Coordinates of C-alpha atoms in Angstrom, one line a residue:
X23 CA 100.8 35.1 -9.7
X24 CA 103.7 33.4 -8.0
X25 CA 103.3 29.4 -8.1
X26 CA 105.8 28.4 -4.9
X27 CA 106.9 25.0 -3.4
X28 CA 107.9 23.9 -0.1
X29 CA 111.4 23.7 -1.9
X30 CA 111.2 27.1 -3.1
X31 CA 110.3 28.5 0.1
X32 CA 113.2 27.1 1.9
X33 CA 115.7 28.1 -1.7
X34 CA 114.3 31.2 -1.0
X35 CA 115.2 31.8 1.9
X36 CA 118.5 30.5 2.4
X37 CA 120.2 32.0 -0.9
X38 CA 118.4 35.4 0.0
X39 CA 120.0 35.2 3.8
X40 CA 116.8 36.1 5.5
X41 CA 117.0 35.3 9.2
X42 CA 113.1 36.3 10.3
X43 CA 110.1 35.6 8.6
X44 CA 106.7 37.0 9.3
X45 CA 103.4 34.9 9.3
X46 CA 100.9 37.9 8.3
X47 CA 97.1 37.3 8.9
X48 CA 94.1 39.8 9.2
X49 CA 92.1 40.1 12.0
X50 CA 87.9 40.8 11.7
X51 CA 88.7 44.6 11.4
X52 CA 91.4 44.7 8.8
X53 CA 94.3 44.9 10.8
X54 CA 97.4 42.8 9.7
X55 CA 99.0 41.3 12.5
X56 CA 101.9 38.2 12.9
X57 CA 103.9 36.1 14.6
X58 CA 107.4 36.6 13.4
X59 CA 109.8 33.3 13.6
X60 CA 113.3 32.8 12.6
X61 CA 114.4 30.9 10.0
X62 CA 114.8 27.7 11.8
X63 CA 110.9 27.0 12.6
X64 CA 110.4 27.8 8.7
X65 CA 109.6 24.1 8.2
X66 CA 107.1 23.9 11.1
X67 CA 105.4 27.1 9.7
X68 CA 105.3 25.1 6.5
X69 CA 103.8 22.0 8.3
X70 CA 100.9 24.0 9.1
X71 CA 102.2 23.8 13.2
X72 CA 102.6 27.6 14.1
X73 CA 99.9 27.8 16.9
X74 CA 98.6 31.3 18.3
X75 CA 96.1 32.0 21.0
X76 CA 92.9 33.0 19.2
X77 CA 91.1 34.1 22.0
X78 CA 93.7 37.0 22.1
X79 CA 92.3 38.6 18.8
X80 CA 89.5 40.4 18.7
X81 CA 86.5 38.5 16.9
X82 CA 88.5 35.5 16.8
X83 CA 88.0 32.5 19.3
X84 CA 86.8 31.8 22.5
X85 CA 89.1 30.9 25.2
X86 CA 87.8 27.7 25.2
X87 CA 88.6 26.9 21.7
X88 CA 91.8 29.5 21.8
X89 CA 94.5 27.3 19.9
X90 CA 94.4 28.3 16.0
X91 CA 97.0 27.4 13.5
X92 CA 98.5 29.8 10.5
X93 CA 98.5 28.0 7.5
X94 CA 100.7 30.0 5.2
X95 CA 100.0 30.6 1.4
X96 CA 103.0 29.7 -0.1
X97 CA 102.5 31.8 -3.3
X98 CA 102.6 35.3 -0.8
X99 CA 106.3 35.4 0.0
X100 CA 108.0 38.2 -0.2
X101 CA 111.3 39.5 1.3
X102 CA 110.9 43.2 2.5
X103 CA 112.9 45.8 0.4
X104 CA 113.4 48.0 3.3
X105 CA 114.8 45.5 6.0
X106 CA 118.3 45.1 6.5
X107 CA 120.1 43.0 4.0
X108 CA 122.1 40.3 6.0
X109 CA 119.6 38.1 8.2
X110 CA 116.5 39.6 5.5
X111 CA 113.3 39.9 6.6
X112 CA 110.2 37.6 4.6
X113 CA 106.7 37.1 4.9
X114 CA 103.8 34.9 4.7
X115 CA 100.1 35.4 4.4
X116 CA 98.4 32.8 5.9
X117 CA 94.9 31.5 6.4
X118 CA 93.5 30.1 10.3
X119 CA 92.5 27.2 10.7
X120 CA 91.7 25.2 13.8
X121 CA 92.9 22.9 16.3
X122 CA 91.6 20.0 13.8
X123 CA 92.6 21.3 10.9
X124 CA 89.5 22.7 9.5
X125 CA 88.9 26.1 8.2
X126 CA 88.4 28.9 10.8
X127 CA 85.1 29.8 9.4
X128 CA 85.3 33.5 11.1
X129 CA 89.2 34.3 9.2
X130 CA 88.0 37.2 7.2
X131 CA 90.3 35.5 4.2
X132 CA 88.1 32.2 4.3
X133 CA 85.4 34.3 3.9
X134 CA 86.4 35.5 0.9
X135 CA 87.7 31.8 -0.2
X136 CA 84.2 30.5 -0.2
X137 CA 82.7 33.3 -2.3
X138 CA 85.1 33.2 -4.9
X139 CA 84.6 29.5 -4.9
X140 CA 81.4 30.0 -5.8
X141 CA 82.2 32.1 -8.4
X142 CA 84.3 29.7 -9.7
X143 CA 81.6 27.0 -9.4
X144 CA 79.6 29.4 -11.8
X145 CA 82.4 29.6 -14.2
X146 CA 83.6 32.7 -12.7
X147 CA 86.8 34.4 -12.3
X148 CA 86.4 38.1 -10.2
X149 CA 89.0 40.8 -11.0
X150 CA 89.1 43.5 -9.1
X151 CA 91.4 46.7 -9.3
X152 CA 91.3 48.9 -6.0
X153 CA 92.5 52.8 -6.2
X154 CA 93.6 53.8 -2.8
X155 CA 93.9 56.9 -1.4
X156 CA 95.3 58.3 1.8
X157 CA 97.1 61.2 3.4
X158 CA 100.6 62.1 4.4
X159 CA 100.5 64.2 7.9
X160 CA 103.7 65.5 10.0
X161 CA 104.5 64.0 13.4
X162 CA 104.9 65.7 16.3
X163 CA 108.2 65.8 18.5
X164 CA 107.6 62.9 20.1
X165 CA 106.9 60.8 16.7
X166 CA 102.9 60.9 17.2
X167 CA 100.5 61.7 14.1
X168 CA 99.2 65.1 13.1
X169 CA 96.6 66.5 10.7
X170 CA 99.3 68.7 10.0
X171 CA 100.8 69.7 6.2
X172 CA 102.5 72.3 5.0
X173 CA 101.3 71.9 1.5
X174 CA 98.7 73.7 -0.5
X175 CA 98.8 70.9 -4.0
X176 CA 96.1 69.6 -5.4
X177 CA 95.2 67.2 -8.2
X178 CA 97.6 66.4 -10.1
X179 CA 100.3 68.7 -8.9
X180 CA 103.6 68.4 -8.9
X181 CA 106.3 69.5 -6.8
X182 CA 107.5 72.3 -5.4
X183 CA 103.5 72.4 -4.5
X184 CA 103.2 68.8 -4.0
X185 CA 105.6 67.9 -1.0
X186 CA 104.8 64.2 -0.7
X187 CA 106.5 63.4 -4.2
X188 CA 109.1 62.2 -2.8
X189 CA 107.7 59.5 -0.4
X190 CA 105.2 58.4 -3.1
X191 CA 107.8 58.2 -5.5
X192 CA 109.8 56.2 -3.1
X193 CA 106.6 54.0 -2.0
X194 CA 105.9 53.2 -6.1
X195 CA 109.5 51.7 -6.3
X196 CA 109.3 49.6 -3.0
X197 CA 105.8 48.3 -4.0
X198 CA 107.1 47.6 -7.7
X199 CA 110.3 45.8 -6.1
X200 CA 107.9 44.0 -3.8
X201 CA 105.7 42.9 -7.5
X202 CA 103.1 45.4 -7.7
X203 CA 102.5 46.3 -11.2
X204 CA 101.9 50.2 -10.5
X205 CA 99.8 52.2 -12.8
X206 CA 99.8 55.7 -11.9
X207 CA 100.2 57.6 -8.9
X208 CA 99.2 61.2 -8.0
X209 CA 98.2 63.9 -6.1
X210 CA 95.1 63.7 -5.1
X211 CA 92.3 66.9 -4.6
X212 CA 93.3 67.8 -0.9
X213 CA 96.4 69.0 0.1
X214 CA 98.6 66.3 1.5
X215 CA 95.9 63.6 -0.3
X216 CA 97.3 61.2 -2.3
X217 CA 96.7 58.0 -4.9
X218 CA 98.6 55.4 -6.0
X219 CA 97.1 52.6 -8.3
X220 CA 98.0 49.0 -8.9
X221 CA 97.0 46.5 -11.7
X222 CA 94.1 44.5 -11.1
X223 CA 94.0 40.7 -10.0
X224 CA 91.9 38.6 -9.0
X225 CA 89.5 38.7 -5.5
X226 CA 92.1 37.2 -3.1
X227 CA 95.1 38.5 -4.8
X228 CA 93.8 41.8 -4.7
X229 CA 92.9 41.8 -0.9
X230 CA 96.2 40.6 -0.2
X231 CA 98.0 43.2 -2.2
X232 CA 95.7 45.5 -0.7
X233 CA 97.1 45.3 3.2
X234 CA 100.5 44.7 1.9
X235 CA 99.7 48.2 -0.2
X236 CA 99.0 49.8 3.3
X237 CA 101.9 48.4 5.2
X238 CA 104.1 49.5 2.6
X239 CA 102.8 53.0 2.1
X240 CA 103.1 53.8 6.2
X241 CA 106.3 52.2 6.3
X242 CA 107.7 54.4 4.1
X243 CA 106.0 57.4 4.8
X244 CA 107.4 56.6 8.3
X245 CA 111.4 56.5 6.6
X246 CA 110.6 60.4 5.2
X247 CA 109.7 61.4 8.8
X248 CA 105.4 61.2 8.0
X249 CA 102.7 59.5 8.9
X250 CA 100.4 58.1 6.2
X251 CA 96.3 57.5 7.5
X252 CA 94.0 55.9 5.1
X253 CA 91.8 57.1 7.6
X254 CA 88.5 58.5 5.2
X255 CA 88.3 61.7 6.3
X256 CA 90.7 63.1 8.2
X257 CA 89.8 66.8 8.0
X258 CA 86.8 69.0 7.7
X259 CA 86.0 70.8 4.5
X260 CA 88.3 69.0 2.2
X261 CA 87.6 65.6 0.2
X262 CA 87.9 62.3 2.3
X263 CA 90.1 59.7 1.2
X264 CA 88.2 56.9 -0.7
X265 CA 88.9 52.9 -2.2
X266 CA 86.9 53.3 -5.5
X267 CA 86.3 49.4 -6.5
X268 CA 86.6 48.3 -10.2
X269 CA 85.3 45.1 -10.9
X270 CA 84.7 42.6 -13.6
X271 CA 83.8 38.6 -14.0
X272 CA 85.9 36.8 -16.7
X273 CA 85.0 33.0 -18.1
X274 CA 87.6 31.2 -19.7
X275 CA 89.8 35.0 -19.4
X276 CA 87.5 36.3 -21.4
X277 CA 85.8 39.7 -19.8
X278 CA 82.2 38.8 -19.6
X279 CA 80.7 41.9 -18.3
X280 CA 81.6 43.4 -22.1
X281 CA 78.9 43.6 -25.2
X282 CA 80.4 46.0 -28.2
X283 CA 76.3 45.9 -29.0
X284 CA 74.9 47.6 -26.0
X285 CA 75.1 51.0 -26.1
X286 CA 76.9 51.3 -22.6
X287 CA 79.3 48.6 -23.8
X288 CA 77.6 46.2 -20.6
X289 CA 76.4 42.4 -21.3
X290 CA 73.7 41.5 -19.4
X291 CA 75.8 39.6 -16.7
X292 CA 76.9 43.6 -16.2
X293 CA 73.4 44.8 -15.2
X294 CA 72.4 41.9 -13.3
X295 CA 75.7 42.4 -11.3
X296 CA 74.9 45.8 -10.8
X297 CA 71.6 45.1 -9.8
X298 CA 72.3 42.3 -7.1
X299 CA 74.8 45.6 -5.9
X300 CA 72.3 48.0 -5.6
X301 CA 69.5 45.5 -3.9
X302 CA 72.0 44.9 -1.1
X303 CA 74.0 48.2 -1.2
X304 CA 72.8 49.4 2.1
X305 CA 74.0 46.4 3.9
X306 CA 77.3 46.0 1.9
X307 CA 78.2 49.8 2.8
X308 CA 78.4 48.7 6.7
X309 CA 81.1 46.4 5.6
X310 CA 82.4 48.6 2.8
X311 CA 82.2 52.0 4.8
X312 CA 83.0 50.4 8.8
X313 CA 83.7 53.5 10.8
X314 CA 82.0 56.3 12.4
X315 CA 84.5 58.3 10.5
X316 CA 83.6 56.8 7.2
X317 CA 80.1 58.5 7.0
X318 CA 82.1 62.2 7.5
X319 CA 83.2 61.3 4.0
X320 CA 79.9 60.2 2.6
X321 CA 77.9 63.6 2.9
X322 CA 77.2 66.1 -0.3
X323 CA 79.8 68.4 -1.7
X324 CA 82.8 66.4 -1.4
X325 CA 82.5 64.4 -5.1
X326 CA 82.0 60.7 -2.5
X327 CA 78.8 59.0 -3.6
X328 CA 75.5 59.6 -1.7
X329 CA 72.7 58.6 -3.5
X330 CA 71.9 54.9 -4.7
X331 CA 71.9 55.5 -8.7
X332 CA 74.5 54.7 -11.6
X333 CA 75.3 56.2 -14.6
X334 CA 77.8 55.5 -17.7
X335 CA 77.8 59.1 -18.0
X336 CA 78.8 60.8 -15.0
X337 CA 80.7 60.7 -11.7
X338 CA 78.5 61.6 -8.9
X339 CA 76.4 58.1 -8.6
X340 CA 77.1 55.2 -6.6
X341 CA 78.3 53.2 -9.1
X342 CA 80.1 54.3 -12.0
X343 CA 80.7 52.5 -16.0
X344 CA 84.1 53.9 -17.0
X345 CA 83.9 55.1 -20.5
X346 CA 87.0 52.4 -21.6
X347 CA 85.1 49.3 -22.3
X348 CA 85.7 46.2 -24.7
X349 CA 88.0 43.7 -23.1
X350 CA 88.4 46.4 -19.9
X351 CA 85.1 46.7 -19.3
X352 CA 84.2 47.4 -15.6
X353 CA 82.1 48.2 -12.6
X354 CA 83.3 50.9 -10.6
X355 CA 81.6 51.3 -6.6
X356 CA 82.6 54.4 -5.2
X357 CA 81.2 54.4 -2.0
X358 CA 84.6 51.9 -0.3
X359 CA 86.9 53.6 1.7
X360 CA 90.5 51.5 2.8
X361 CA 89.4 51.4 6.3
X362 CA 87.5 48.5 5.5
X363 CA 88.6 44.6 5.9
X364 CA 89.3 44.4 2.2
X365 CA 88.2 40.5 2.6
X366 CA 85.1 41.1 3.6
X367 CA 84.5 44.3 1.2
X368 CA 84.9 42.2 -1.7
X369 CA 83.5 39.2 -0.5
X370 CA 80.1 40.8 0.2
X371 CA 80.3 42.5 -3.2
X372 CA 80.8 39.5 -5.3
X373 CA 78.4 38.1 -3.4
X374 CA 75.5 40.1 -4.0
X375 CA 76.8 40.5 -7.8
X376 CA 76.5 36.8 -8.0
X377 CA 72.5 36.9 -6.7
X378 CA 72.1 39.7 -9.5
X379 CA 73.3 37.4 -11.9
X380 CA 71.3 34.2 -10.8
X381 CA 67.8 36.4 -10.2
X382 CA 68.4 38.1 -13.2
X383 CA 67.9 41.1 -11.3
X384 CA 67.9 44.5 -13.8
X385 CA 68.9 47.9 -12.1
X386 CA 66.9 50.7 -12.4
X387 CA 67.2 52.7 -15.4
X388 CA 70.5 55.0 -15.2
X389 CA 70.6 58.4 -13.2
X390 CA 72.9 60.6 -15.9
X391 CA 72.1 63.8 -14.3
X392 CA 74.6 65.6 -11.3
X393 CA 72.8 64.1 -8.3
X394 CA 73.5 66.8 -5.9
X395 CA 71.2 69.5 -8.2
X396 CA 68.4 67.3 -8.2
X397 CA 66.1 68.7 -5.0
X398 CA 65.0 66.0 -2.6
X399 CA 61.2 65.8 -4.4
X400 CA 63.3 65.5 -7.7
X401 CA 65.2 62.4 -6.2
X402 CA 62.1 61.0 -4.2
X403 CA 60.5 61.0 -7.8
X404 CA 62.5 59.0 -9.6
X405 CA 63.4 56.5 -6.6
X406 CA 66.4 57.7 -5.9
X407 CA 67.5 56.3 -2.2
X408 CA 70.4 57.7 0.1
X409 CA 73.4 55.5 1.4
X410 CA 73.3 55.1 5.2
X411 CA 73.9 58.4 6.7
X412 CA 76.0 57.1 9.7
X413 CA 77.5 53.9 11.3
X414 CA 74.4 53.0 13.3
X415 CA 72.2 53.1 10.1
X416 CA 74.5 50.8 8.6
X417 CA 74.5 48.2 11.6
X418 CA 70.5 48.5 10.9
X419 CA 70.9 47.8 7.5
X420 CA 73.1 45.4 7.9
X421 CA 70.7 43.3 10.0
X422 CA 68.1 43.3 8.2
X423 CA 69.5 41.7 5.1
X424 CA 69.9 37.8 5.9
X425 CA 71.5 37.8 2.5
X426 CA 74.3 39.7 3.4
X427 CA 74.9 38.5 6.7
X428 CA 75.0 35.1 5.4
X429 CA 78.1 35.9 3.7
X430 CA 80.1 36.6 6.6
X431 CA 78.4 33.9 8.9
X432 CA 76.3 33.7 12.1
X433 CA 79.3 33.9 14.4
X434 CA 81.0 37.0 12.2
X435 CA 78.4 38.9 11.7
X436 CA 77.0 38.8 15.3
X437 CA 81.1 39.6 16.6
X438 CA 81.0 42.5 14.1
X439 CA 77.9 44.2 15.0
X440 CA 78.6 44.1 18.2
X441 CA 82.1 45.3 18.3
X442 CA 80.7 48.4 15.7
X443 CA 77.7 48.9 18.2
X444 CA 80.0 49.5 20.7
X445 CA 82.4 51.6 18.9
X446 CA 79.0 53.8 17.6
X447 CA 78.0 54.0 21.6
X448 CA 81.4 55.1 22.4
X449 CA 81.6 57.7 19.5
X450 CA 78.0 59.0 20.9
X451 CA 79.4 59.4 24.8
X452 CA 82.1 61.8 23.5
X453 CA 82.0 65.9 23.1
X454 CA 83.7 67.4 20.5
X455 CA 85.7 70.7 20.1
X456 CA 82.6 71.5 17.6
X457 CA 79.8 71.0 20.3
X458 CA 82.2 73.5 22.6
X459 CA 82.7 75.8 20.0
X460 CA 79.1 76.3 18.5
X461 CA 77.6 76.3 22.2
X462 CA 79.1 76.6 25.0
X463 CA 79.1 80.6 24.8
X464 CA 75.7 80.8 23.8
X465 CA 73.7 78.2 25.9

């Protein structure tokens, strides 16, 4: 982790020759956006004086209370590899704050701020090591974004069948110069699916490497003439692209969720974690899992998580113990996908990790059968639940778990649902190309 001054900043900036400098923020959705200034505001951005019209963001302020400050994080500068090299091009993640200064209490980063604080207040330290995976799609004539590939790879090929190798290989160098730490990178199981995996860090780190991850990956894509879509499922009858979440506490940098005497290599802080996840999963996946598209990935048959189990021993429950344990020990949740505000995804998930711990809540005993040949009275039997089966079960879920709401706040969570409300009425209004197809000739 980078440990900048003021000083440095400004060293930074003039020996490097960078004439623009972006002030990065995310909006309630996950969306980056800025405010780019040049070089000579880049002590008034350090002031804490760039002001933006909130009211203009969605989820953000009111127009009555519509003047917001970026409050840049020193320790997240970084010049862009690709931008020209004379008159460079830097950026800044920063938080929002208000006209008096205080914390924006709505700026999904905050959000996460105070959780982790609270983890910290229990001696805590939450590491978290995302694997994202997304798709590279032609454009069409005009530059627009297609489902279309020419390649037939799957996982783990290389090329000639795998024709995004080049653009991967070129995003794992720009995202190493940029100091990603990058631990393998692949093809994924669909054609044109890929992965590309960076070293864990902790909870903020993580989420801010995770949208600079996703600006880097489409801006390169975009150089080979592509278009890259973390979008989760992009296409019928091949696998959606997923954010599988691996996550640990550590006290003093020691891994805490490990015990060499428990025969699945978890301490007890492990299960109760898991168990605070599994009490609140339902809620958490309408933060996790935030689009109507999300819950095309979530269905049997595609190796995504349905069912509300976990297992040491296999892959198709909820939430997975990866059989490297000791000082790596680890929860992995499957369910995530990279459309979600990564602020809020691991925010809600330390969260309810956190209850586990201080309700000693125990899961239920571990499912280490394949969940999709168990029959439905099979599953009913051993209390085996479903994850919500679409965006509007979600919202429902979501509402009725104070807990969980309480992590984002009154005035976030009430802005979210009904933004996501909206966007499941809209999604309801429209007819699809399957509707025509399956009925139109016959009804």
């Amino acid at each position: 982790m980078n440990n900048y001054t003021r000083e440095d900043i400004i060293r930074m900036v003039e020996e490097e020759d960078v004439g623009f400098i972006r002030l990065q923020f995310t909006d309630m959705f996950g969306t980056m956006k800025n405010v780019a200034i040049t070089t000579g505001q880049l002590e008034k951005a350090l002031n804490n004086q760039c002001m933006f019209d909130g009211s203009s963001i969605e989820g953000f302020a009111r127009v009555e209370e519509s003047d917001m400050y970026l409050c840049p994080d020193l320790n997240t500068f970084e010049i862009f590899p690709w931008r020209p090299q004379q008159g460079k091009v830097a950026r800044l993640i920063c938080d929002v704050k208000k006209a008096d200064g205080t914390a924006f209490e709505s700026d999904p980063r905050y959000v996460l701020r105070r959780v982790v604080a609270e983890a910290k207040e229990m001696g805590y330290v939450f590491d978290v090591g995302p694997e994202c995976e997304f798709f590279l799609f032609h454009t069409d004539d005009d530059g627009l974004p297609t489902t279309i590939s020419h390649e037939k790879a799957s996982y783990f090929d290389l090329s000639p069948l795998d024709l995004g190798e080049n653009a991967r290989r070129d995003m794992v160098l720009t995202l190493e110069e940029m100091g990603f730490e990058i631990e393998k990178s692949h093809h994924e199981t669909a054609p044109a699916q890929h992965e590309i995996d960076f070293k864990y860090d902790d909870a903020l780190t993580t989420a801010d490497n995770i949208m600079t991850f996703k600006m880097v990956v489409k801006t390169i894509a975009k150089r080979h003439g592509l278009h890259a879509t973390f979008m989760p499922k992009p296409k019928c009858d091949v696998s959606g692209s997923g954010m599988h979440t691996n996550m640990s506490l550590s006290r003093n940098g020691v891994n805490i969720f490990a015990d060499p005497e428990d025969k699945n290599g978890l301490s007890k802080e492990a299960y109760y974690f898991i168990g605070g996840l599994m009490k609140h999963i339902k809620a958490i996946t309408f933060i996790t899992n935030p689009l109507v598209n999300s819950y095309k990935r979530l269905v049997p048959g595609y190796e995504a998580p349905v069912y509300i189990a976990w297992s040491a021993k296999n892959r198709t429950p909820l939430i997975r113990i990866p059989t490297i344990q000791g000082d790596a020990a680890k929860i992995e949740l499957r369910s995530p996908d990279s459309s979600a505000n990564p602020y809020l995804a691991l925010a809600v998930c330390l969260a309810a990790g956190l209850e586990g711990i201080r309700e000693k809540i125990m899961p239920p005993e571990p499912i280490d059968r394949n969940l999709f040949e168990m029959g439905d009275e099979e599953r009913a039997a051993a209390g085996i639940e479903a994850l919500p089966g679409s965006l509007l079960e979600a919202i429902r879920a979501f509402e009725e778990d104070d807990f969980i709401k309480g992590v984002l706040g009154e005035d976030l969570s009430e802005k979210y649902v009904k933004a996501k409300t909206k966007e499941y009425a809209d999604y309801r209004r429209q007819i699809t190309d399957w509707e025509i197809s399956r009925y139109l000739h016959v009804i």
